[in-house]
mmCIF file of C-alpha atoms and ligand atoms in Angstrom:
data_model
loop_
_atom_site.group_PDB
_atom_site.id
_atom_site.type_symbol
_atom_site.label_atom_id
_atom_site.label_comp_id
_atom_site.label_asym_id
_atom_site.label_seq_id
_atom_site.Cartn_x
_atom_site.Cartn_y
_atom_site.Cartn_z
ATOM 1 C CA UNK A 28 0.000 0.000 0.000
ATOM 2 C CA UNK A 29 1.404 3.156 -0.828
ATOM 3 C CA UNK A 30 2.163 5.991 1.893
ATOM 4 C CA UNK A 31 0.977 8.300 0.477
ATOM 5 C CA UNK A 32 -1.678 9.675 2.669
ATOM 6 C CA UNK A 33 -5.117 9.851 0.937
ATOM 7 C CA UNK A 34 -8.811 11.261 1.996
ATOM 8 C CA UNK A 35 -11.323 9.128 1.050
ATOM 9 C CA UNK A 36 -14.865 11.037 -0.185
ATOM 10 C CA UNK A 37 -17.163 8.972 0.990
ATOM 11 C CA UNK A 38 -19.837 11.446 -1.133
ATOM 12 C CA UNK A 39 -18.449 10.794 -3.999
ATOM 13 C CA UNK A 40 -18.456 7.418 -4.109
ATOM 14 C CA UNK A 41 -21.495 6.952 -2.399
ATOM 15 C CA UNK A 42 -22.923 9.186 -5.908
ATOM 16 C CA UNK A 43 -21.533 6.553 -8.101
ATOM 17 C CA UNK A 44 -23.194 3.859 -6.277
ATOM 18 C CA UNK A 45 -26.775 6.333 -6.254
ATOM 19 C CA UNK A 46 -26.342 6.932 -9.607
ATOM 20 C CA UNK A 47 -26.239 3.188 -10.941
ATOM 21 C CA UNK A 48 -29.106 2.827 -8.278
ATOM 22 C CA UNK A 49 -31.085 5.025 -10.321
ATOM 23 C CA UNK A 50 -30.577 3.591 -13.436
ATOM 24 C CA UNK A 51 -32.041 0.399 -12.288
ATOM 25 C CA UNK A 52 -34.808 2.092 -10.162
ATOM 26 C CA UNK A 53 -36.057 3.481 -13.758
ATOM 27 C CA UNK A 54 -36.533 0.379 -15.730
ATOM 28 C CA UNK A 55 -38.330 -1.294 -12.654
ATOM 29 C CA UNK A 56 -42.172 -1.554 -13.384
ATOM 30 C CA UNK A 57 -42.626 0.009 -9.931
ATOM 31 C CA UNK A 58 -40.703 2.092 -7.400
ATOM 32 C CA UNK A 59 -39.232 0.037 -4.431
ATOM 33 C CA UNK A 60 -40.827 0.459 -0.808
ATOM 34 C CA UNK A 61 -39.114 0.886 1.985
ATOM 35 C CA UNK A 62 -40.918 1.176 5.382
ATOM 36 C CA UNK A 63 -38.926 2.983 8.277
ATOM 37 C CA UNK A 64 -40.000 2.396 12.010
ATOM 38 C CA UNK A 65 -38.751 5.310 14.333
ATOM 39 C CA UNK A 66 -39.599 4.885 17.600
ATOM 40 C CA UNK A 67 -39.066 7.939 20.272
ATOM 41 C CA UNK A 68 -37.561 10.966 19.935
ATOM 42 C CA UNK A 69 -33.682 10.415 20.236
ATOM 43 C CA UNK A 70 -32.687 13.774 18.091
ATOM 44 C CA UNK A 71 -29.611 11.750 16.130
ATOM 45 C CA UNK A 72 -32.253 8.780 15.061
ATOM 46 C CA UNK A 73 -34.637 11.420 14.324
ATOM 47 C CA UNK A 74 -32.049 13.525 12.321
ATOM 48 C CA UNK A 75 -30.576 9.894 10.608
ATOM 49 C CA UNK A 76 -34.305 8.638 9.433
ATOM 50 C CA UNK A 77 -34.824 12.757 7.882
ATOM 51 C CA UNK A 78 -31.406 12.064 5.670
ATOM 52 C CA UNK A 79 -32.877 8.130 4.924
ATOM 53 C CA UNK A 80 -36.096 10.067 3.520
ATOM 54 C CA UNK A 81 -34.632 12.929 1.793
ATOM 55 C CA UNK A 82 -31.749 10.639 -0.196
ATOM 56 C CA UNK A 83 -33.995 7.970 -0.375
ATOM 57 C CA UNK A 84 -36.627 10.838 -2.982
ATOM 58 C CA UNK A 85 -33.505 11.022 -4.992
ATOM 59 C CA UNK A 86 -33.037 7.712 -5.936
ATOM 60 C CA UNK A 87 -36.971 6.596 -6.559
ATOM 61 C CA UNK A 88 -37.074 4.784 -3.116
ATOM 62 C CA UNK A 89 -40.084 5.319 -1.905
ATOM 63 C CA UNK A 90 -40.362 5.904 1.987
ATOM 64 C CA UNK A 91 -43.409 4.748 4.973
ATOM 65 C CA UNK A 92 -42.562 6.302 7.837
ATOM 66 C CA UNK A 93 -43.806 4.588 10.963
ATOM 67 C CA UNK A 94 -43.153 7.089 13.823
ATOM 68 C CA UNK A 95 -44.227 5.705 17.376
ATOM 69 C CA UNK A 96 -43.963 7.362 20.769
ATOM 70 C CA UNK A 97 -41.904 5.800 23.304
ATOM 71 C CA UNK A 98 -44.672 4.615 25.719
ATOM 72 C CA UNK A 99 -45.716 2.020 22.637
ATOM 73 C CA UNK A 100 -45.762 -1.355 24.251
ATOM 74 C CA UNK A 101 -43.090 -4.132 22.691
ATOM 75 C CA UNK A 102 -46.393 -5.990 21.385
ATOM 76 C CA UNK A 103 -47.590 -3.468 19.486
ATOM 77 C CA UNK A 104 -44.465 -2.933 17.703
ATOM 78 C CA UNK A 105 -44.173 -6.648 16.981
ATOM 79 C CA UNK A 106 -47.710 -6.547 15.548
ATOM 80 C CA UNK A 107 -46.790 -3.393 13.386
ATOM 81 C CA UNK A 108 -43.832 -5.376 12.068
ATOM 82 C CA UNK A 109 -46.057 -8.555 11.092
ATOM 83 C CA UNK A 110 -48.439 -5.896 9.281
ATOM 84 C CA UNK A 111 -45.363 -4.736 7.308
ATOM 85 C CA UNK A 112 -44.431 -8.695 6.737
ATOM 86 C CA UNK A 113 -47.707 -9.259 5.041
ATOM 87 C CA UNK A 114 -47.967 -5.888 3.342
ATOM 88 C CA UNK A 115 -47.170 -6.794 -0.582
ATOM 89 C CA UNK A 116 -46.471 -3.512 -1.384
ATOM 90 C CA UNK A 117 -43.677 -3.391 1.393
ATOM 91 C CA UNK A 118 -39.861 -4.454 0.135
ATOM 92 C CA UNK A 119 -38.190 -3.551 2.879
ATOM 93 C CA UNK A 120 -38.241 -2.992 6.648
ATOM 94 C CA UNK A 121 -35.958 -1.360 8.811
ATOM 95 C CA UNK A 122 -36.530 -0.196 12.654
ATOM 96 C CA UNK A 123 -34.004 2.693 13.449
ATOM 97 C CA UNK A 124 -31.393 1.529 16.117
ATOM 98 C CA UNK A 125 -30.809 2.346 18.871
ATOM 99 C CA UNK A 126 -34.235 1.980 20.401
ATOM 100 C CA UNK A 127 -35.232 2.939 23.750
ATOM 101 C CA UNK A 128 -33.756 0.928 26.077
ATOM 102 C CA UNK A 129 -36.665 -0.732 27.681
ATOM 103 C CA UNK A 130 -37.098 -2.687 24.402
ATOM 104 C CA UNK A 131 -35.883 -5.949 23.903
ATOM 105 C CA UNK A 132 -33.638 -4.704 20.542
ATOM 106 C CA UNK A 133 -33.053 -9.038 18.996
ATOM 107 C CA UNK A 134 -36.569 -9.670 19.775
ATOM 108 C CA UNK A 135 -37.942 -7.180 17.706
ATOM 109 C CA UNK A 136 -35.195 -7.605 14.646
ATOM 110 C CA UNK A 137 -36.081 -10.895 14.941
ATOM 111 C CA UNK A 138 -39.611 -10.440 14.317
ATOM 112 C CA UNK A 139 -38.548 -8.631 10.814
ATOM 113 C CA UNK A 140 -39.373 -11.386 8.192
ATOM 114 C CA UNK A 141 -35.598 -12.690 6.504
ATOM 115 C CA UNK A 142 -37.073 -11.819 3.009
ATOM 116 C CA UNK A 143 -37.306 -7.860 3.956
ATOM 117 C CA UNK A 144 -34.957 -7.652 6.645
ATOM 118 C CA UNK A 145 -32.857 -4.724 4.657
ATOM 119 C CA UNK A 146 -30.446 -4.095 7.678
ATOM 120 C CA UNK A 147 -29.495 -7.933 6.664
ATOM 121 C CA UNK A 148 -29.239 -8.163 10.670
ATOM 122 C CA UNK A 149 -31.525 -11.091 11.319
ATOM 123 C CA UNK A 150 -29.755 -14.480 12.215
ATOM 124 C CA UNK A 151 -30.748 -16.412 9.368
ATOM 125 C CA UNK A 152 -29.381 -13.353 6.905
ATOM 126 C CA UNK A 153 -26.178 -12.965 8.986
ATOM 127 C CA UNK A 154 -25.556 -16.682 8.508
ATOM 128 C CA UNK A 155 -26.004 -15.799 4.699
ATOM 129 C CA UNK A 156 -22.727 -14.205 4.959
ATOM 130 C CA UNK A 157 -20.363 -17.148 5.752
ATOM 131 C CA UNK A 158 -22.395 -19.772 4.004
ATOM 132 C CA UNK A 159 -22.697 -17.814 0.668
ATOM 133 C CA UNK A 160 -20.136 -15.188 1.108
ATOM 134 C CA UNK A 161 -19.420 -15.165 -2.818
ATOM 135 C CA UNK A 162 -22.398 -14.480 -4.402
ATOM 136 C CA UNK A 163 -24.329 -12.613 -1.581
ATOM 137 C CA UNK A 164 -26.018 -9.209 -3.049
ATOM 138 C CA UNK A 165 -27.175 -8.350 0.395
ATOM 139 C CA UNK A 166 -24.645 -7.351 3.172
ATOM 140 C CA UNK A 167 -25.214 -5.351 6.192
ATOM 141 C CA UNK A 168 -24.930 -1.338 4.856
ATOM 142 C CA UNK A 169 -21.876 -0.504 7.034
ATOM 143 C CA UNK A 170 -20.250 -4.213 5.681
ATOM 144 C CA UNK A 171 -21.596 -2.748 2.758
ATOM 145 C CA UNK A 172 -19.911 0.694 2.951
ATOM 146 C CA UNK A 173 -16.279 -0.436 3.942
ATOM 147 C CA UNK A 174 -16.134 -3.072 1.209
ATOM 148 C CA UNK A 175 -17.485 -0.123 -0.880
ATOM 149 C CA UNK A 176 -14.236 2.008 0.369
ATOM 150 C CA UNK A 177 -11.880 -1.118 -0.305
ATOM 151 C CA UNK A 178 -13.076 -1.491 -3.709
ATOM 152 C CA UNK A 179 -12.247 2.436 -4.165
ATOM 153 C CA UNK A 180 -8.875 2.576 -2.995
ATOM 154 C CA UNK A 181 -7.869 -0.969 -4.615
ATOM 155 C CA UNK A 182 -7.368 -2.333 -1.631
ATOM 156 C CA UNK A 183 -7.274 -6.400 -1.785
ATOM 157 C CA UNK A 184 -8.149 -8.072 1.521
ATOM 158 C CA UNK A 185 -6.827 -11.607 0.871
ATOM 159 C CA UNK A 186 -4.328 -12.232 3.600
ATOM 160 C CA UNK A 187 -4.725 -8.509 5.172
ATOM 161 C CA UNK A 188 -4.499 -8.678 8.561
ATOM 162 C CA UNK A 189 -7.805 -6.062 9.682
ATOM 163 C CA UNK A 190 -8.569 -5.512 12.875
ATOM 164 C CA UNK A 191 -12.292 -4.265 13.972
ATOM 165 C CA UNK A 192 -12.955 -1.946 16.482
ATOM 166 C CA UNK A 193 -16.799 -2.509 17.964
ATOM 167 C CA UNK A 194 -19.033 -1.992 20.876
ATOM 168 C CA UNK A 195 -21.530 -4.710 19.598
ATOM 169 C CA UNK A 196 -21.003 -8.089 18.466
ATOM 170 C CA UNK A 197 -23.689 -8.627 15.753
ATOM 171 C CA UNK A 198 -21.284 -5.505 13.816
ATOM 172 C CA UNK A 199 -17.719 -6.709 14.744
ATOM 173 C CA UNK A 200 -17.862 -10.842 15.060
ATOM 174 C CA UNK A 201 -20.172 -10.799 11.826
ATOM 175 C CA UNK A 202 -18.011 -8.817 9.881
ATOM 176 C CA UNK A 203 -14.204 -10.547 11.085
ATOM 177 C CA UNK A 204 -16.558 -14.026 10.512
ATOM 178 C CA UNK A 205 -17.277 -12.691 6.855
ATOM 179 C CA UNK A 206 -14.130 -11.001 6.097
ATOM 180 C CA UNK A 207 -11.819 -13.987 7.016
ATOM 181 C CA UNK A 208 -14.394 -16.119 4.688
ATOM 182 C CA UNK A 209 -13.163 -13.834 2.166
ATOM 183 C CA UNK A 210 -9.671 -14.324 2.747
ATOM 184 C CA UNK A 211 -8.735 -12.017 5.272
ATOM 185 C CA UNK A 212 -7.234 -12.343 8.920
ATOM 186 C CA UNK A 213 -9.973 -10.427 10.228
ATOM 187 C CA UNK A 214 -9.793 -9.927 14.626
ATOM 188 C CA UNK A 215 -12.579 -7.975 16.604
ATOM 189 C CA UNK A 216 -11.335 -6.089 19.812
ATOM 190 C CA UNK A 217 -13.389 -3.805 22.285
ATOM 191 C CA UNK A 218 -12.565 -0.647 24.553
ATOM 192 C CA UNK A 219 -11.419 -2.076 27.426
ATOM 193 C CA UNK A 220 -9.360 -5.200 25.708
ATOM 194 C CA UNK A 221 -6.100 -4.982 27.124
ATOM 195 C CA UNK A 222 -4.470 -6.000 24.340
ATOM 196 C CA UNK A 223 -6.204 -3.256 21.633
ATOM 197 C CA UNK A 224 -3.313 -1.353 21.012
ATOM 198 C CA UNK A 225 -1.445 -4.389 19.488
ATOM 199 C CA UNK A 226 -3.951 -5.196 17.515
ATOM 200 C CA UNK A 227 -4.847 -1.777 16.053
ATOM 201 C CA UNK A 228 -1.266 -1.426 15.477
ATOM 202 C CA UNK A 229 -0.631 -4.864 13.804
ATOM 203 C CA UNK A 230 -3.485 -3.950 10.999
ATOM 204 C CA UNK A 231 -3.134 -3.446 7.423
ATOM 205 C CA UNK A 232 -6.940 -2.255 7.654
ATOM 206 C CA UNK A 233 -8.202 -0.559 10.969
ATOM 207 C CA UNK A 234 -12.033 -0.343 11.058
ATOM 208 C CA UNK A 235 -13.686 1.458 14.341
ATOM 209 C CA UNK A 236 -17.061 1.984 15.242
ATOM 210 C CA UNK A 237 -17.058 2.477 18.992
ATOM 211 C CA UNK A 238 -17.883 6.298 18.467
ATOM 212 C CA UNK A 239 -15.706 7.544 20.905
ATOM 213 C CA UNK A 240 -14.072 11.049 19.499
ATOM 214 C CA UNK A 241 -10.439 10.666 18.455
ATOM 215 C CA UNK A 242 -10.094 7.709 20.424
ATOM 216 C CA UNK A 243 -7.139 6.469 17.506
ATOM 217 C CA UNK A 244 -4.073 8.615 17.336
ATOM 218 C CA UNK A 245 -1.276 7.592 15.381
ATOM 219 C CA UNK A 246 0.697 5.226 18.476
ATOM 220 C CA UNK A 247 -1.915 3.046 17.579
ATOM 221 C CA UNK A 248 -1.841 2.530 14.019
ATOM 222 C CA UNK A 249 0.691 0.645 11.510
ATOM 223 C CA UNK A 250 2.538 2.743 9.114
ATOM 224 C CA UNK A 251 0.358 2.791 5.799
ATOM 225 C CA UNK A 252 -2.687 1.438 6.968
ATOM 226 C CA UNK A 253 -6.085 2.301 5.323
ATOM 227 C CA UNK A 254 -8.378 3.639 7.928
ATOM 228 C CA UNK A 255 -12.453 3.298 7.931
ATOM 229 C CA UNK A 256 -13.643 5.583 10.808
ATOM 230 C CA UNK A 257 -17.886 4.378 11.264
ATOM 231 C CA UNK A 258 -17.722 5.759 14.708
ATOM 232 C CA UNK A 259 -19.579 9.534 14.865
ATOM 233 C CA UNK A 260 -19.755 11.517 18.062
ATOM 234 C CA UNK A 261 -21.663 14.665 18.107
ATOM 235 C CA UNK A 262 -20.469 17.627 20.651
ATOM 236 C CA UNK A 263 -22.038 21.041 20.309
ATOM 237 C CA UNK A 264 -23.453 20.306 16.796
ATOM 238 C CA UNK A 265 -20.338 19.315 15.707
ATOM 239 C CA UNK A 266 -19.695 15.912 14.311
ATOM 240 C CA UNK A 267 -16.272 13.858 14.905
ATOM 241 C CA UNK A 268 -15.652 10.305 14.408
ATOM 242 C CA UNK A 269 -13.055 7.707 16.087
ATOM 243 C CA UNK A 270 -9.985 8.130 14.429
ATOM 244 C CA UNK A 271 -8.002 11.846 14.995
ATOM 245 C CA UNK A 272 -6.881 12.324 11.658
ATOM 246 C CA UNK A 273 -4.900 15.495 11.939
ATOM 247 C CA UNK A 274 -2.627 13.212 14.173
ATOM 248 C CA UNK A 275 -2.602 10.544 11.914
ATOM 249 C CA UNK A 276 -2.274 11.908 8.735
ATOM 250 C CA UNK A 277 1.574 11.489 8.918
ATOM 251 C CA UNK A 278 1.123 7.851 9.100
ATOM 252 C CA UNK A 279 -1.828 6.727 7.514
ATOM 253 C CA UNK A 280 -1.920 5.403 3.897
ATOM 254 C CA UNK A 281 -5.689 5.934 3.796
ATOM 255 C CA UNK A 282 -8.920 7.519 5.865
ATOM 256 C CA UNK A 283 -12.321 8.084 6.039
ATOM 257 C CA UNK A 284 -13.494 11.193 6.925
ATOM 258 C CA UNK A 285 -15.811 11.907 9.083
ATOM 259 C CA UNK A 286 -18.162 13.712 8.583
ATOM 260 C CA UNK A 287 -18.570 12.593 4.345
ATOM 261 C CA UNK A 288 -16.906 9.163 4.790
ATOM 262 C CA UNK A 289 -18.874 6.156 5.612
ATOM 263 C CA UNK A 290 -22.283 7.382 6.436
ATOM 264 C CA UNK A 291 -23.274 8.597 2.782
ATOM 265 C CA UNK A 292 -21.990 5.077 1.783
ATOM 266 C CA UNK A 293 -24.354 3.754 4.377
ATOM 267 C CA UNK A 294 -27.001 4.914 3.387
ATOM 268 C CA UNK A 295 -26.587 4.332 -0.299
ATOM 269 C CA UNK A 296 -26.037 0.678 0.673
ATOM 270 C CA UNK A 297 -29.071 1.069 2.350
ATOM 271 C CA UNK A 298 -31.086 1.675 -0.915
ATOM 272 C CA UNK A 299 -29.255 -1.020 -2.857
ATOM 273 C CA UNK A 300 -30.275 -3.305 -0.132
ATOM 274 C CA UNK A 301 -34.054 -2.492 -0.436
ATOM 275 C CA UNK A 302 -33.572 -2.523 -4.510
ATOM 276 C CA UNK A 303 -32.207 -6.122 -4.383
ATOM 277 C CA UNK A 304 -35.006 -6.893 -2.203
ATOM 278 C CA UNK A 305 -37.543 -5.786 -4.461
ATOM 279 C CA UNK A 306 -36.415 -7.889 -7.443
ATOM 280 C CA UNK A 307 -36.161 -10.711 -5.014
ATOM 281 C CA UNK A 308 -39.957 -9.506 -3.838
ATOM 282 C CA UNK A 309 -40.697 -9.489 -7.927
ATOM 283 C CA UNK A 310 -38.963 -12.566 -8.818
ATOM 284 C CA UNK A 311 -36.435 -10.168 -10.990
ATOM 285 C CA UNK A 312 -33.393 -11.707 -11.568
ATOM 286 C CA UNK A 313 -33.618 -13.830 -8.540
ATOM 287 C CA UNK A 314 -30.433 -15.274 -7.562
ATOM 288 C CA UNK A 315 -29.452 -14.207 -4.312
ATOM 289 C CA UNK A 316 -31.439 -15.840 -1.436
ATOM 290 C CA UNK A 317 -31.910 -19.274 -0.551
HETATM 291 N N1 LIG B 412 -28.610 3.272 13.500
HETATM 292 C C1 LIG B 412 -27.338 3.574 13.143
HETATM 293 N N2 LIG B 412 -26.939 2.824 12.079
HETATM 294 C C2 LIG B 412 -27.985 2.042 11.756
HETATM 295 C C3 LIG B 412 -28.194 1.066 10.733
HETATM 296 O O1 LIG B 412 -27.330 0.742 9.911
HETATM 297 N N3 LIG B 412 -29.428 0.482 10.728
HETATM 298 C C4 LIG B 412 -30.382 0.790 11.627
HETATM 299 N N4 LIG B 412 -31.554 0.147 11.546
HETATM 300 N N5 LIG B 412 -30.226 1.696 12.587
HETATM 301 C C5 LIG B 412 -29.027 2.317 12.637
#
């Protein structure tokens, strides 16, 4: 990898990826549906499910917003969700995380039938990824996004040692699981893990998403390595992400901004996923699920 230092724009490539989305979205005999559950009033899921909306209009997405207050019982969400399972004109379904925390969060993925589940977080999907790892269409939209950013800055990740950075398992064991299916020596590590530093600084590719605000400074990062920063703090309307890349700018080969890194690319994924779940919903070109 060259060291060169290089800022990835996550905007731009997230266009590119838009752009073919709309190309397909045209010839379609009908626009895809996606249906969003939001439920409470935490300002940043509130603020994420506006920018869902507003891209989603530019591609030919079209958008149900299901907006519940936070004294809705876990039932009635379930039975909102198996409404949305049955509804034919629905292609995709995706309940804004993080809910309130007197929810049961699995439970209600869970309940999200396989065949809409566009977050691709429900068991059976995330087994998709080892089992049929080379012809999956579907992947999780921040898998999605970094493989995205890979693909951009020719990065091959046969044999690259990557190290994840997570709070939550169903992001960082999923992902090392897939990655190392595709070749990779994919590790997952967590704040706390006494041994994080070695493995942040034994990585070809670094990926964090604890969302901690310039938790990664340059003592903890190999010389050249690309950097994909998923982690986004906000502080006094401000947004920062994981990685301090003033300090590591020196060092890095390649990083993801943040702001305009991986969230655009998110959230393009996003819309891919619910496309590829419409022609699976049609029977168009159906080759992806079992
Ligand atoms: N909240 C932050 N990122 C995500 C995501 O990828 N999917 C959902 N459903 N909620 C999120």
């Amino acid at each position: 990898m060259s060291n060169e230092y290089k800022l990835i724009n996550g905007i731009k490539i997230a266009e590119k990826i838009k752009d073919e989305i709309v190309k397909e979205i045209i010839k379609l005999p009908s626009r895809p549906n996606l249906a969003i559950i939001l439920i409470g009033d935490n300002k940043e899921s509130c603020l994420y499910v506006n920018i869902k909306e507003r891209e989603a209009r530019k591609v030919g997405v079209d958008t149900h917003l299901y907006k519940c207050a936070e004294n809705i019982s876990e039932n009635e969400i379930l039975k909102m969700i198996d409404c949305l399972n049955r509804d034919n004109l629905i292609d995709g379904i995706l309940v804004q995380l993080p809910l309130p925390k007197k929810f049961n969060t699995d439970k209600i993925i869970k309940a999200i039938s396989k065949e809409k589940d566009v977050d691709f977080f429900h068991p059976e999907n995330l087994k998709l990824l080892t089992i049929s790892h080379k012809n999956i269409k579907i992947l999780p939209p921040v898998f999605g996004a970094s493989m995205a950013i890979l693909q951009d800055i020719k990065c091959k990740i046969k044999n690259k040692k990557i190290c994840i950075i997570a709070n939550s398992d169903i992001f960082g064991k999923n992902f090392a699981k897939f990655l190392n299916c595709l070749g990779a020596q994919a590790e997952t590590t967590k704040i706390g893990d006494k041994n994080l530093t070695d493995k942040t600084k034994n990585a070809d590719i670094l990926i964090s998403a604890v969302g901690r605000k310039h938790f990664i400074k340059k003592e903890m990062i190999k010389e050249g390595a690309a950097l994909i920063d998923v982690g986004i703090v906000k502080e006094d309307k401000k947004i920062y992400g994981d990685i301090d890349a003033e300090d590591v700018k020196e060092k890095a080969g390649f990083l993801t901004p943040v702001p305009g890194g991986v969230g655009p690319l998110t959230i393009a994924m996003l819309f891919q996923n619910t496309l590829e779940l419409y022609k699976i919903h049609k029977n168009i070109n159906h080759h992806l699920l079992l």
